[in-house]
Amino acid sequence: MRPFTYEKATSAQDAAAKAAAMPGARFIAGGTNLLDLMKLEIETPSHLIDVNGLGLDRIEEIDGGGLRIGALVRNTDLAADQRVRKDYAVLTRALVAGASGQLRNKATTAGNLLQRTRCPYFYDTNMPCNKRKPGSGCAALGGFSRQLGVIGTSDACIATHPSDMAVAMRVLDASVETIRPDGTTRAIPIAEFHTLPGETPHIETALEKGEMIISVALPRPRGGTHIYRKVRDRASYAFALVSVAAVIQRDGKGAVALGGVAPKPWRVEEAEALLPQGPKAVADRLFAGARPREDNAFKLTLAQRTIASVMAEAKA
Amino acid sequence: MKFDKPAGTNPIDRMAVVGRPTPRIDGPLKVSGKAPYAYEQQDVPGKPAYGYILGSAVAKGTISAIDTTRAERAPGVLSVVTHRNAGKLGKGRMNTAHLLAGPKVEHYHQAVAVVVAETFEQARAAASLINVDYARESGAFDLAAARAGAKDATGSDAPTSVGDFAGAFASAGVQLDQTYTTPDQSHAMMEPHATIAAWEGDSLTIWTSNQMINWGVKELAATLQMPPEKVRLISPYIGGGFGGKLFLRTDAVMAALSARAVKRPVKVALQRPLIPNNTTHRPATIQRIRIGCGSDGRITAIGHESWSGDLEGGGPEAATQQTKLLYAGANRMTALRLAVLDLPEGNAMRAPGEAPGLMALEVAMDEMAEKLGMDPVAFRVVNDTQVDPEDPSRPFSQRNLVRCLEEGARRFGWNRRKAPGQGREGRWLVGMGVAAAFRNNINGKSGARVRLDRAGGVTVETDMTDIGTGTYTIIAQTAAEMLGVPLAKVTVKLGDSAFPVSAGSGGQWGANSSTSGVYAACVKLRDMVVGKLGFGPGDAQFEGGQVRVGNRVADIADAAKGGELVAEDTMEYGDLAKTFQQSTFGAHFVEAAVDRYTGETRIRRMLAVCAAGRILNPISARSQVIGAMTMGVGGALMEELAVDKRFGFFVNHDLAGYEVPVHMDIPHQDVVFLDEADDKVSPMKAKGVGELGLCGVGAAVANAVYNATGIRVREYPLTLDKYLDRLGEVA
Amino acid sequence: MTEGYGAISRRDVLKTGAAGAAIAGSIGPGQAALAQPDPAAPPRAAVGLKVNGQAVRLDLDTRTTLLDALREHVKLTGTKKGCDHGQCGACTVIVNGRRINSCLTLAVMHEGDEVTTIEGLGTPESLHPMQAAFVEHDGYQCGYCTPGQICSAVAVLEEIRAGIPSHVTADVSKPAPMTTVEMRERMSGNICRCGAYSNIAEAMADVAGVKA
Ligand SMILES: Cc1cc2nc3c(=O)[nH]c(=O)nc-3n(C[C@H](O)[C@H](O)[C@H](O)COP(=O)(O)OP(=O)(O)OC[C@H]3O[C@@H](n4cnc5c(N)ncnc54)[C@H](O)[C@@H]3O)c2cc1C
Ligand code: SF4
Ligand code: FES
Ligand code: FES
C-alpha cells in the first residue's frame, strides 16, 4: 500500500472539488473494496477523501413515489429498511445474498456499485491485465475463466461486475445521482452507469473525474413478485456464478436482469417480452451474441435453468 | 520404555479421567483471545521489526537481475534480504524446493526477497519497489499431459502385485474399469505461516507455527547451516496446519535471515495470497481403478493406479495406499506413478494418500455394487478381510469395519434409500451415499518429562504440539489418570524444543504417540514416588491424590516434600506393527440434495461411525471427526486449486478464490465411536481419528449426489458445471 | 469454440513469456507508471478510539488498519489476521454495536468509535456466555478463527433480534426467526477450516435458547 494523506470531507461538493483538483485522490466509503485493492497496489491513491459523516446515510421517500437511498447507506441498513423489504424486496434479497454480514455492515450503496471485478488475474499483479494496466494484455483469455463473463465482454477484457445489489437495481430501473466538482448534479440511469469494456476496460463507469455519487433513486414501487436467485459453488459468502433478479407480475410479464455473466448487470428489455414463451426464449434473447469461453460456457445453460427456476417460483 | 508386546491391564484402563468427555483445558484462553500464536508472542527480546515477503512472478526460470535500491531507500526500511546477501543456505531434507529463490526460481511465488522495516506498512510498501527481472523458462504444468511420461514410484511407494491380477480381472464375471481425478488442494489453515525470530549471539530462537518441533529445529539448522543445539523453536499454539505446517517453511527462514541482518527480532507472516503457491499443497491425481467380481459379489481382482506430479526430487501422492488393505481379493495390484511438474511443491495434506485415494476407490465400489445389483453396504461387508490381503499371515490388530457400516446404516436410516434419481422433494433431488473410511495407525517414538511438586501439582513437558487436536487436554488426562490426581492439578507445557522430543502432530499419530510418551514418563515417576515414600515393592494404587501399597497410604505430594520429583522417558515401539496390521476404520453416511434446476448441492445429514481404538477424549475426538467431515465436503463439492497451464501457477490463490466450506454448507453432524481398546498398538490402546474422519467423506458425498441425480461424476470437485447438462429438462 | 477470439495460444504465451519477463520487471509495483517513492516519512494521523471501554489515543501511519492498530499498537492480539482481505472473518470486531472486518477499515476512520474485541467480551476467569458456550460445546479446535466467530456470534443474535433479514429469511417483509439456519447463514462470513461449524451452531443455539 502506497502512503497517502487522509482527510474527512466537509460536504459532498467539497469532496468532489477536491477529488478533481488533487491528482491521485480517491473517495473512501466502507473501504471494503478500495483497501483490499490498495493492499495489493492494484489501487494506488495518494490521497483519501473520507465521505462518511456527510449525512448521506439516509433513505428518504421521494415526492410522488419512490425512494432515495443515500450513497453512504450501509448494505445492511438498506436491506433491513421496511420500505425496501415491502416494496423492493428484490433489492433486499440481492443485498443479503452478497458478501458476509460483516462486510454488509460496512459496504455502502455507492461503494457497492463501484466495486471492481473479482477476475483472479486482475488481482494478481504479476499477470498482464488490460483493466489494471492498460495495454498489458489479458491473462484471463486462454486462462482460468470459469468465473468470468460470457456476454458484453471484449477481446480486451472478459471480466464481470461482481455486485449483487446492482443487478437488483437494474431490474428496478434505479438511477444514480451524482454531484460534479463544479457543484452541478445529474442522474445517470443505472443502465448507462456501468460501461462495457471495449478497448478500454479500465474505464468502468460513466462517472467523470471527481464526480461523486450522492444517492440512488428508485422509481415508484411496481408490485409483482420479487425474486433474487444467486447460484454459487458454496452456499454463502461467495460471488455469483450466475444470479437472476426478477420482478414478475401476475400476468406473467416482468423484468429480469442477470449477474455473474457480463461486465455490468445484464438486462435486455426485448428478452422480457418473451417471458410468456418460457425460459429458453428469454435466455436465447438475453445471450444472443454471447461469446463464452470453454471454462464458462456452462453459464449459458445455468442462466437458462436459473431463469426457469425463478419463473417456476414466481408462478408458485 | 519399549512397547513390544500387547498391553496388559494398566492404570489407564480405569478410565476415571481418560476417555471421559473433557472440555479443553486451553479452552478459556482460546475463547478469550489470550492464547498467543506465533506472530503474537510478546516476550521477545526487543521490539521486533516487520518482514514482508516478495514472491516470484514466474514459475520457472532464473532471476537475471534484482534491484533493491529503491526499496532500501524507502522510509523505515532496515534491510532487504535476497539470495545475493543471504549467505550460503542449505536445504532441509524434507523440503523439495528451496525456501529462498535465486538465482534459480523453482515455482511461482517462491520467496525472492524479504523487506524488513520498522513497521508492517513500510515493509509492505517497500516490497513493491523491488525490481526483479526474470529469464522465464517453459515448464511442465499439466498433469494430464505429463501422465504418459510418469515413472513408477520407488521405495515404499513402489508398485505392488499379488496373484495374477491381469488374468483374474480379464476372467471376472463383472468388471469395472474407471478413471477418476482429484484436483490440487490447499490446506488453507486459518493462521498464516508466521514466525518471530531473535538472535542472541549465535543462538537463534524462533516463535513459529509448526506441527513438528524437532523436525523444524533440524531443518532450520540445516538450512542456516548451524548446529541444531543453537536453535530453539517455540510453538505453543498453532492456528491449524493440516500438514501444511509439518515442514520448515519460508516464514521461519526469512525471519531468521532478516533478524540476523538487522540485528534485532523480526516478525514475518506469509501474506494470504502467497500461501497456496508459496507453500505446499495436496497434489492432483488421476486414478484408474479396476475391480473384478464374481456374481456373488466377491472381489477376485482389484487394481489401483494413480498418477500425480511434483517438482523434481519430490514424491507421489500415495493414493493407492488403502487399496492394499481395505478389501479382500486374491489378485491385486497397485502402482503410483510420478511425473515431474513445475507447479509448487506437493506434499502432505490431512490424510495424504487415503483422502484422494478413497475419493476414487469408494466411488468405484459404489459403481461396482450397482453393477452387481448389490446394496453398497452389503457389497463392502462381503469383501471384508481380517488379515492383510497382501500377506494373509498378518492379522489386523483390530478391525471393526463391518460393525461401522452396519451400525451406521441402522442409525442413518439407510434402508430408506431410494434407487438413483428417485428421491424428490419439490425442486430438490435427494439421495444417500455411503463410503468406508480407512487410515493406517502409525506410532512414533515420543518423549515427555513429568514433574511432581510439593503441592502435589503435576507438570508435563513435551515438545508435542496442539494443532487444534486437543493435545493439551488428553495429555493432562493421561497424567491425571496415571498419577491419580485431579485434572486441575496438571499443567501441560507443549511446543518447545527445550522439552523432550515427541512424535509431533501429523499422520494422526499425535494423540496415541504423545500420550504413550507421557504414560512412560508417568510410570517412571510412579516408581520414584513409591520409592520416595519408602513403600517398598507391591502393586501401587494412585487415586484421589493418594498413593496406596497394601495398606500403606500417603498423599502423593508427600513424595515431593524434599524437593520436586522429575521423571523423563520416551516410548519406543517393537515389532507389533509388523506382526499386526494396525489401522483405523469407519463408515461415512451422507444425505445430499441437488437442486434440479441449478445443480447446487446441499448436504443435509452426515454421520460417521468410527472404530479407532480407545477414544481418549470423546469431545475433542468428535471435533476432529466433524472437522474432517467438513473438509471432506469441501473436497467433494468445491475445493480446487485452478492451474494456469501457461504460466504455471494456482490462479485462485486466496480465500475468496479457493473456496472452502462455510457455516451454511455444513448441517448438524453425528459421530459415533465404537467402544474399542486396541492392546496391540500402545499402552493407551488408542489410535488416531483426525485423518480417519476425512477418509471416504468425499466419496460418500459423491455417491449421495449420484443417488440423488442418477448422474455419475468422476472428476472432483463435483461442481454444477460438470453435470448441469445431464440434469434433465426443466420447463 | 472460442479459439482465436483474443485467445493466447500456447505459443503466444511463450512469446508473452518474453513480454512476461518485461512485465515481470515492473511487476512488484503492479502498475504502469511508478511515482518516485516519497523520501519523506509516510503521512501519519492521530486517532482516538474507545477499545473495550478504554480510551486509547494513537498516532498512526494513515495506512494502518483497525486490525493492525489493535494487534500491533494496542497489543490486543485476540483479534486475528487470517487473510487481511475480508475473506475469512478472523478479524471480526464489534464497532459501535456492529460487527465488521477490522482488516478492511482504516484505524483513522474510527475517531471516537467504540470498539469491542474478544478481550472486551470476557476474560478466562469471567467468560461471556458465548465464550463459555464455545468451551462447553467445543466450538473450536485450533482456536484461530475463534475470537472472530465469537464476536460474530454475539452480534448475529442481536441482528436476528433486531429483525434484520438474511439470505435464508423466507419472507423478508417479516422479522427473521431465531433459528439455527438463520444463524448458520449469518455466520458464513467466519470461516473455520478446522470445521467446528456443527458445534458452533450448538453453542449459539444454547445461548439463544433455541433447539440446535
Ligand atoms: C470477500 C468478499 C466477498 C464479497 N462478496 C460479495 C458478493 O457476493 N456480492 C457483492 O455484491 N459484493 C461482494 N463483495 C464486495 C462488497 O460488496 C464491496 O466491497 C462493497 O460493496 C464496497 O463498498 P464500500 O463502501 O466498502 O466501498 P469502498 O471500498 O469504500 O469504495 C469502492 C470504490 O467506490 C468509490 N466510492 C465510494 N463511495 C463513493 C461515492 N460516494 N462516490 C463516488 N465514488 C465512491 C471508492 O473511491 C472506491 O473506488 C465482497 C467483498 C469481499 C471482500
Ligand atoms: S478479464 Fe479483464 S480484468 Fe481479467 S485479466 Fe483480462 S483484462 Fe484483466
Ligand atoms: S483477516 Fe479480516 S477477513 Fe480475514
Ligand atoms: S478453530 Fe481452527 S479455524 Fe476454526
Coordinates of N, CA and C in Angstrom, one line a residue, chain A residues 40-200:
Chain A
L40 N -2.9 -4.6 -2.3 CA -2.2 -5.3 -3.4 C -1.6 -4.3 -4.4
E41 N -1.7 -3.0 -4.1 CA -1.3 -2.0 -5.1 C -1.9 -2.1 -6.4
I42 N -3.1 -2.6 -6.4 CA -3.9 -2.5 -7.7 C -4.6 -1.1 -7.7
E43 N -4.9 -0.6 -6.6 CA -5.3 0.8 -6.4 C -4.2 1.5 -5.7
T44 N -3.8 2.7 -6.2 CA -2.7 3.4 -5.5 C -2.9 4.9 -5.3
P45 N -4.0 5.2 -4.6 CA -4.3 6.6 -4.4 C -3.2 7.2 -3.5
S46 N -3.0 8.5 -3.6 CA -2.1 9.2 -2.8 C -2.8 10.1 -1.8
H47 N -4.1 10.2 -1.9 CA -4.9 11.0 -1.0 C -6.3 10.3 -0.9
L48 N -6.8 10.2 0.3 CA -8.1 9.6 0.5 C -9.0 10.6 1.1
I49 N -10.2 10.7 0.5 CA -11.2 11.6 1.0 C -12.3 10.8 1.6
D50 N -12.5 10.9 2.9 CA -13.4 10.0 3.6 C -14.8 10.7 3.5
V51 N -15.7 10.0 2.8 CA -17.0 10.6 2.6 C -18.1 10.2 3.6
N52 N -17.6 9.5 4.6 CA -18.6 9.2 5.7 C -18.9 10.4 6.5
G53 N -20.0 10.5 7.1 CA -20.3 11.6 8.0 C -20.8 12.8 7.3
L54 N -21.3 12.7 6.1 CA -21.8 13.8 5.4 C -23.4 13.8 5.3
G55 N -23.9 13.0 6.1 CA -25.4 12.9 6.1 C -26.0 12.2 4.9
L56 N -25.1 11.4 4.2 CA -25.6 10.7 3.1 C -26.0 9.3 3.4
D57 N -26.3 9.1 4.7 CA -26.7 7.7 5.1 C -28.1 7.5 5.4
R58 N -29.0 8.3 4.7 CA -30.4 8.2 4.9 C -31.2 7.7 3.7
I59 N -32.3 7.1 4.0 CA -33.2 6.6 2.9 C -34.5 7.5 3.1
E60 N -34.8 8.2 2.0 CA -35.9 9.1 2.1 C -36.9 8.8 1.0
E61 N -38.2 9.1 1.3 CA -39.2 8.9 0.3 C -39.2 10.1 -0.7
I62 N -39.4 9.8 -2.0 CA -39.4 10.8 -3.0 C -40.8 11.3 -3.2
D63 N -41.0 12.6 -3.3 CA -42.4 13.1 -3.5 C -42.9 12.4 -4.8
G64 N -44.1 11.9 -4.7 CA -44.7 11.3 -5.9 C -44.3 9.8 -6.0
G65 N -43.6 9.3 -5.0 CA -43.3 7.9 -5.0 C -41.9 7.6 -5.3
G66 N -41.4 6.5 -4.8 CA -40.0 6.1 -4.9 C -39.2 6.4 -3.7
L67 N -38.0 5.9 -3.7 CA -37.1 6.0 -2.6 C -35.8 6.6 -3.0
R68 N -35.2 7.5 -2.2 CA -33.9 8.0 -2.5 C -32.9 7.4 -1.4
I69 N -32.0 6.6 -1.9 CA -31.1 5.9 -1.0 C -29.7 6.7 -1.0
G70 N -29.3 7.2 0.2 CA -28.1 7.9 0.3 C -26.9 7.0 -0.1
A71 N -25.9 7.6 -0.7 CA -24.7 6.9 -1.2 C -24.0 6.1 -0.1
L72 N -24.1 6.6 1.2 CA -23.4 6.0 2.3 C -24.3 5.1 3.1
V73 N -25.5 4.8 2.7 CA -26.3 3.9 3.4 C -25.6 2.5 3.3
R74 N -25.5 1.9 4.5 CA -24.8 0.6 4.5 C -25.7 -0.5 3.9
N75 N -25.1 -1.5 3.3 CA -25.9 -2.6 2.7 C -26.8 -3.2 3.7
T76 N -26.4 -3.4 4.9 CA -27.3 -4.0 5.9 C -28.5 -3.1 6.2
D77 N -28.3 -1.8 6.3 CA -29.4 -0.9 6.6 C -30.4 -0.8 5.4
L78 N -29.8 -0.9 4.2 CA -30.7 -0.8 3.0 C -31.5 -2.1 3.0
A79 N -30.9 -3.2 3.2 CA -31.6 -4.5 3.2 C -32.7 -4.5 4.2
A80 N -32.4 -3.9 5.4 CA -33.4 -4.1 6.5 C -34.4 -3.0 6.5
D81 N -34.3 -2.0 5.6 CA -35.3 -0.9 5.6 C -36.7 -1.5 5.3
Q82 N -37.7 -1.1 6.1 CA -39.0 -1.7 6.0 C -39.6 -1.4 4.6
R83 N -39.4 -0.2 4.1 CA -40.0 0.2 2.8 C -39.3 -0.6 1.7
V84 N -38.1 -0.9 1.8 CA -37.4 -1.7 0.8 C -37.9 -3.1 0.9
R85 N -38.0 -3.6 2.1 CA -38.4 -5.0 2.2 C -39.8 -5.2 1.7
K86 N -40.6 -4.2 1.8 CA -42.0 -4.3 1.4 C -42.2 -4.1 -0.1
D87 N -41.6 -3.1 -0.6 CA -41.8 -2.7 -2.0 C -40.7 -3.0 -3.0
Y88 N -39.5 -3.3 -2.5 CA -38.4 -3.5 -3.4 C -37.7 -4.8 -2.9
A89 N -38.4 -5.8 -2.6 CA -37.8 -7.0 -1.9 C -36.7 -7.6 -2.7
V90 N -36.7 -7.4 -4.0 CA -35.6 -8.0 -4.8 C -34.3 -7.3 -4.4
L91 N -34.4 -6.1 -4.0 CA -33.2 -5.4 -3.6 C -32.7 -5.9 -2.2
T92 N -33.6 -6.1 -1.3 CA -33.2 -6.7 0.0 C -32.6 -8.1 -0.3
R93 N -33.3 -8.9 -1.1 CA -32.8 -10.2 -1.4 C -31.4 -10.2 -2.0
A94 N -31.2 -9.3 -3.0 CA -29.9 -9.2 -3.6 C -28.8 -8.8 -2.6
L95 N -29.1 -7.9 -1.8 CA -28.1 -7.4 -0.8 C -27.7 -8.5 0.2
V96 N -28.7 -9.2 0.7 CA -28.4 -10.2 1.7 C -27.7 -11.5 1.0
A97 N -27.8 -11.6 -0.3 CA -27.1 -12.7 -1.0 C -25.6 -12.3 -1.2
G98 N -25.2 -11.1 -0.9 CA -23.9 -10.7 -1.2 C -23.0 -10.7 0.0
A99 N -21.7 -11.0 -0.2 CA -20.6 -10.9 0.8 C -21.0 -11.6 2.1
S100 N -20.7 -10.9 3.2 CA -21.0 -11.5 4.5 C -21.6 -10.4 5.4
G101 N -22.2 -10.8 6.5 CA -22.8 -9.9 7.4 C -21.8 -8.8 7.8
Q102 N -20.6 -9.1 8.1 CA -19.6 -8.1 8.5 C -19.4 -7.1 7.4
L103 N -19.2 -7.6 6.2 CA -18.9 -6.8 5.0 C -20.1 -5.9 4.7
R104 N -21.3 -6.4 4.8 CA -22.5 -5.7 4.5 C -22.7 -4.5 5.6
N105 N -22.2 -4.7 6.8 CA -22.3 -3.7 7.8 C -21.4 -2.5 7.4
K106 N -20.4 -2.7 6.6 CA -19.5 -1.6 6.2 C -19.9 -1.1 4.8
A107 N -20.1 -2.0 3.9 CA -20.3 -1.7 2.5 C -21.4 -0.7 2.2
T108 N -21.2 0.3 1.4 CA -22.1 1.3 1.1 C -22.8 1.2 -0.3
T109 N -23.8 1.9 -0.5 CA -24.5 1.9 -1.7 C -23.6 2.3 -2.9
A110 N -22.9 3.4 -2.7 CA -22.0 3.8 -3.8 C -20.8 2.9 -4.0
G111 N -20.2 2.5 -2.9 CA -19.1 1.6 -3.0 C -19.4 0.3 -3.6
N112 N -20.6 -0.2 -3.3 CA -21.0 -1.5 -3.9 C -21.1 -1.4 -5.4
L113 N -21.7 -0.3 -5.9 CA -21.9 0.0 -7.3 C -20.5 0.1 -8.0
L114 N -19.5 0.6 -7.2 CA -18.2 0.9 -7.8 C -17.2 -0.2 -7.5
Q115 N -17.5 -1.2 -6.8 CA -16.6 -2.3 -6.6 C -16.1 -2.8 -7.9
R116 N -14.8 -3.3 -7.9 CA -14.2 -3.7 -9.1 C -14.3 -5.2 -9.3
T117 N -13.9 -5.7 -10.4 CA -14.1 -7.1 -10.8 C -13.3 -8.0 -9.8
R118 N -13.8 -9.2 -9.8 CA -13.0 -10.2 -9.0 C -12.2 -11.1 -9.9
C119 N -12.0 -10.8 -11.1 CA -11.2 -11.6 -12.0 C -9.8 -11.9 -11.3
P120 N -9.5 -13.2 -11.2 CA -8.3 -13.5 -10.5 C -7.0 -12.9 -11.1
Y121 N -7.0 -12.7 -12.3 CA -5.8 -12.1 -13.0 C -5.7 -10.6 -12.7
F122 N -6.8 -10.0 -12.6 CA -6.8 -8.6 -12.2 C -6.2 -8.5 -10.8
Y123 N -6.5 -9.5 -9.9 CA -6.0 -9.5 -8.6 C -4.5 -9.9 -8.4
D124 N -3.9 -10.4 -9.5 CA -2.5 -10.9 -9.4 C -1.7 -9.9 -10.2
T125 N -0.9 -9.1 -9.5 CA -0.2 -8.0 -10.2 C 1.0 -8.6 -11.1
N126 N 1.2 -9.8 -11.0 CA 2.3 -10.4 -11.9 C 1.7 -10.7 -13.3
M127 N 0.4 -10.6 -13.4 CA -0.2 -11.1 -14.6 C -0.6 -9.9 -15.5
P128 N -0.5 -10.0 -16.8 CA -1.0 -9.0 -17.7 C -2.5 -8.8 -17.5
C129 N -2.9 -7.6 -17.5 CA -4.4 -7.3 -17.3 C -4.6 -5.9 -17.9
N130 N -5.4 -5.8 -18.9 CA -5.8 -4.6 -19.5 C -6.5 -3.6 -18.6
K131 N -7.3 -4.2 -17.7 CA -8.1 -3.4 -16.8 C -7.2 -2.7 -15.8
R132 N -6.2 -3.5 -15.2 CA -5.3 -2.9 -14.2 C -4.2 -2.1 -14.8
K133 N -3.7 -2.6 -16.0 CA -2.6 -1.9 -16.6 C -2.8 -1.9 -18.1
P134 N -3.5 -0.8 -18.5 CA -4.0 -0.8 -19.9 C -2.9 -1.1 -20.9
G135 N -3.2 -2.0 -21.9 CA -2.3 -2.3 -22.9 C -1.4 -3.5 -22.6
S136 N -1.5 -4.1 -21.3 CA -0.6 -5.1 -21.0 C -1.1 -6.5 -21.5
G137 N -2.3 -6.6 -21.9 CA -2.9 -7.9 -22.3 C -3.9 -8.4 -21.3
C138 N -4.5 -9.5 -21.7 CA -5.5 -10.1 -20.8 C -5.1 -11.5 -20.5
A139 N -4.7 -11.8 -19.3 CA -4.3 -13.1 -18.9 C -5.4 -14.1 -18.8
A140 N -6.6 -13.6 -18.7 CA -7.8 -14.4 -18.5 C -8.2 -15.1 -19.8
L141 N -7.9 -14.5 -20.9 CA -8.2 -15.1 -22.2 C -7.2 -16.3 -22.4
G142 N -7.8 -17.4 -22.5 CA -7.0 -18.6 -22.6 C -6.5 -19.1 -21.2
G143 N -6.9 -18.4 -20.2 CA -6.5 -18.8 -18.8 C -7.8 -19.4 -18.1
F144 N -7.7 -19.3 -16.8 CA -8.8 -19.8 -16.0 C -9.9 -18.8 -15.9
S145 N -11.0 -19.1 -16.6 CA -12.0 -18.1 -16.8 C -13.4 -18.5 -16.4
R146 N -13.4 -19.5 -15.5 CA -14.7 -20.1 -15.1 C -15.6 -19.0 -14.5
Q147 N -15.1 -18.1 -13.8 CA -16.0 -17.1 -13.1 C -16.3 -15.9 -14.1
L148 N -15.7 -15.9 -15.2 CA -15.7 -14.6 -16.0 C -16.9 -14.6 -17.0
G149 N -16.9 -13.5 -17.7 CA -18.1 -13.1 -18.5 C -18.3 -13.9 -19.8
V150 N -19.6 -14.0 -20.2 CA -19.9 -14.6 -21.4 C -20.5 -13.7 -22.4
I151 N -20.9 -12.5 -22.0 CA -21.5 -11.6 -22.9 C -21.2 -10.1 -22.5
G152 N -21.1 -9.3 -23.5 CA -20.8 -7.9 -23.2 C -19.3 -7.7 -23.0
T153 N -18.6 -8.8 -23.1 CA -17.1 -8.7 -23.0 C -16.5 -8.3 -24.3
S154 N -15.1 -8.1 -24.3 CA -14.4 -7.7 -25.5 C -13.2 -8.5 -25.6
D155 N -12.5 -8.3 -26.7 CA -11.2 -9.0 -26.9 C -10.1 -8.5 -25.9
A156 N -10.5 -7.4 -25.3 CA -9.5 -6.8 -24.3 C -9.8 -7.3 -22.9
C157 N -11.0 -7.7 -22.6 CA -11.3 -8.0 -21.2 C -12.7 -8.8 -21.1
I158 N -12.6 -9.8 -20.3 CA -13.9 -10.6 -20.2 C -14.3 -10.7 -18.7
A159 N -14.0 -9.6 -18.0 CA -14.3 -9.6 -16.6 C -15.8 -9.4 -16.4
T160 N -16.3 -9.8 -15.2 CA -17.7 -9.5 -14.8 C -17.7 -8.4 -13.8
H161 N -18.9 -7.8 -13.6 CA -19.1 -6.9 -12.5 C -19.6 -7.8 -11.4
P162 N -19.0 -7.7 -10.2 CA -19.4 -8.7 -9.2 C -20.6 -8.3 -8.3
S163 N -21.2 -7.2 -8.4 CA -22.2 -6.7 -7.5 C -23.5 -7.5 -7.6
D164 N -24.1 -7.9 -6.5 CA -25.4 -8.4 -6.5 C -26.4 -7.3 -6.4
M165 N -26.1 -6.3 -5.6 CA -27.1 -5.2 -5.4 C -27.4 -4.5 -6.7
A166 N -26.4 -4.3 -7.6 CA -26.5 -3.6 -8.8 C -27.5 -4.3 -9.8
V167 N -27.5 -5.6 -9.7 CA -28.4 -6.4 -10.5 C -29.9 -6.1 -10.2
A168 N -30.1 -6.1 -8.9 CA -31.5 -5.7 -8.4 C -31.8 -4.3 -8.8
M169 N -30.9 -3.4 -8.7 CA -31.1 -2.0 -9.0 C -31.4 -1.9 -10.5
R170 N -30.8 -2.7 -11.3 CA -31.0 -2.7 -12.8 C -32.4 -3.1 -13.1
V171 N -32.9 -4.1 -12.4 CA -34.2 -4.6 -12.7 C -35.3 -3.6 -12.2
L172 N -34.9 -2.8 -11.2 CA -35.8 -1.8 -10.6 C -35.7 -0.4 -11.3
D173 N -34.9 -0.3 -12.4 CA -34.7 0.9 -13.1 C -34.2 2.1 -12.2
A174 N -33.3 1.8 -11.4 CA -32.8 2.8 -10.5 C -32.0 3.9 -11.3
S175 N -31.8 5.0 -10.7 CA -30.8 6.0 -11.3 C -29.8 6.5 -10.2
V176 N -28.6 6.7 -10.7 CA -27.5 7.0 -9.8 C -27.4 8.6 -9.9
E177 N -27.5 9.2 -8.7 CA -27.5 10.6 -8.6 C -26.1 11.1 -8.1
T178 N -25.5 12.1 -8.8 CA -24.2 12.5 -8.5 C -24.0 14.0 -8.4
I179 N -22.9 14.3 -7.9 CA -22.5 15.7 -7.8 C -21.2 15.9 -8.5
R180 N -21.0 16.9 -9.3 CA -19.7 17.1 -10.0 C -18.9 18.1 -9.3
P181 N -17.6 18.2 -9.7 CA -16.7 19.2 -9.0 C -17.2 20.6 -9.1
D182 N -18.0 20.9 -10.1 CA -18.5 22.3 -10.2 C -19.8 22.5 -9.5
G183 N -20.2 21.5 -8.8 CA -21.4 21.6 -8.0 C -22.7 21.2 -8.7
T184 N -22.6 21.0 -10.0 CA -23.8 20.5 -10.7 C -24.1 19.1 -10.4
T185 N -25.4 18.7 -10.5 CA -25.8 17.3 -10.2 C -26.4 16.7 -11.5
R186 N -26.4 15.4 -11.5 CA -27.1 14.8 -12.6 C -27.5 13.4 -12.1
A187 N -28.4 12.8 -12.9 CA -28.9 11.4 -12.6 C -28.6 10.6 -13.8
I188 N -27.9 9.5 -13.5 CA -27.5 8.6 -14.6 C -28.3 7.3 -14.4
P189 N -29.1 6.9 -15.5 CA -29.8 5.7 -15.4 C -28.9 4.5 -15.1
I190 N -29.3 3.6 -14.3 CA -28.4 2.5 -14.0 C -27.9 1.7 -15.2
A191 N -28.8 1.7 -16.2 CA -28.4 1.0 -17.5 C -27.2 1.6 -18.1
E192 N -27.0 2.9 -17.9 CA -25.9 3.6 -18.5 C -24.7 3.8 -17.6
F193 N -24.9 3.4 -16.4 CA -23.9 3.7 -15.3 C -22.6 2.9 -15.6
H194 N -22.8 1.6 -15.7 CA -21.6 0.8 -16.0 C -21.4 0.7 -17.5
T195 N -20.1 0.8 -17.9 CA -19.9 0.7 -19.3 C -19.3 -0.6 -19.7
L196 N -19.4 -1.0 -21.0 CA -18.8 -2.2 -21.4 C -17.3 -2.0 -21.7
P197 N -16.5 -3.0 -21.7 CA -15.0 -2.8 -21.7 C -14.5 -2.3 -23.1
G198 N -15.0 -2.9 -24.2 CA -14.5 -2.5 -25.5 C -13.0 -2.5 -25.4
E199 N -12.4 -1.4 -26.0 CA -10.9 -1.3 -26.0 C -10.4 -0.7 -24.7
T200 N -11.3 -0.3 -23.8 CA -10.8 0.5 -22.6 C -11.4 -0.1 -21.3

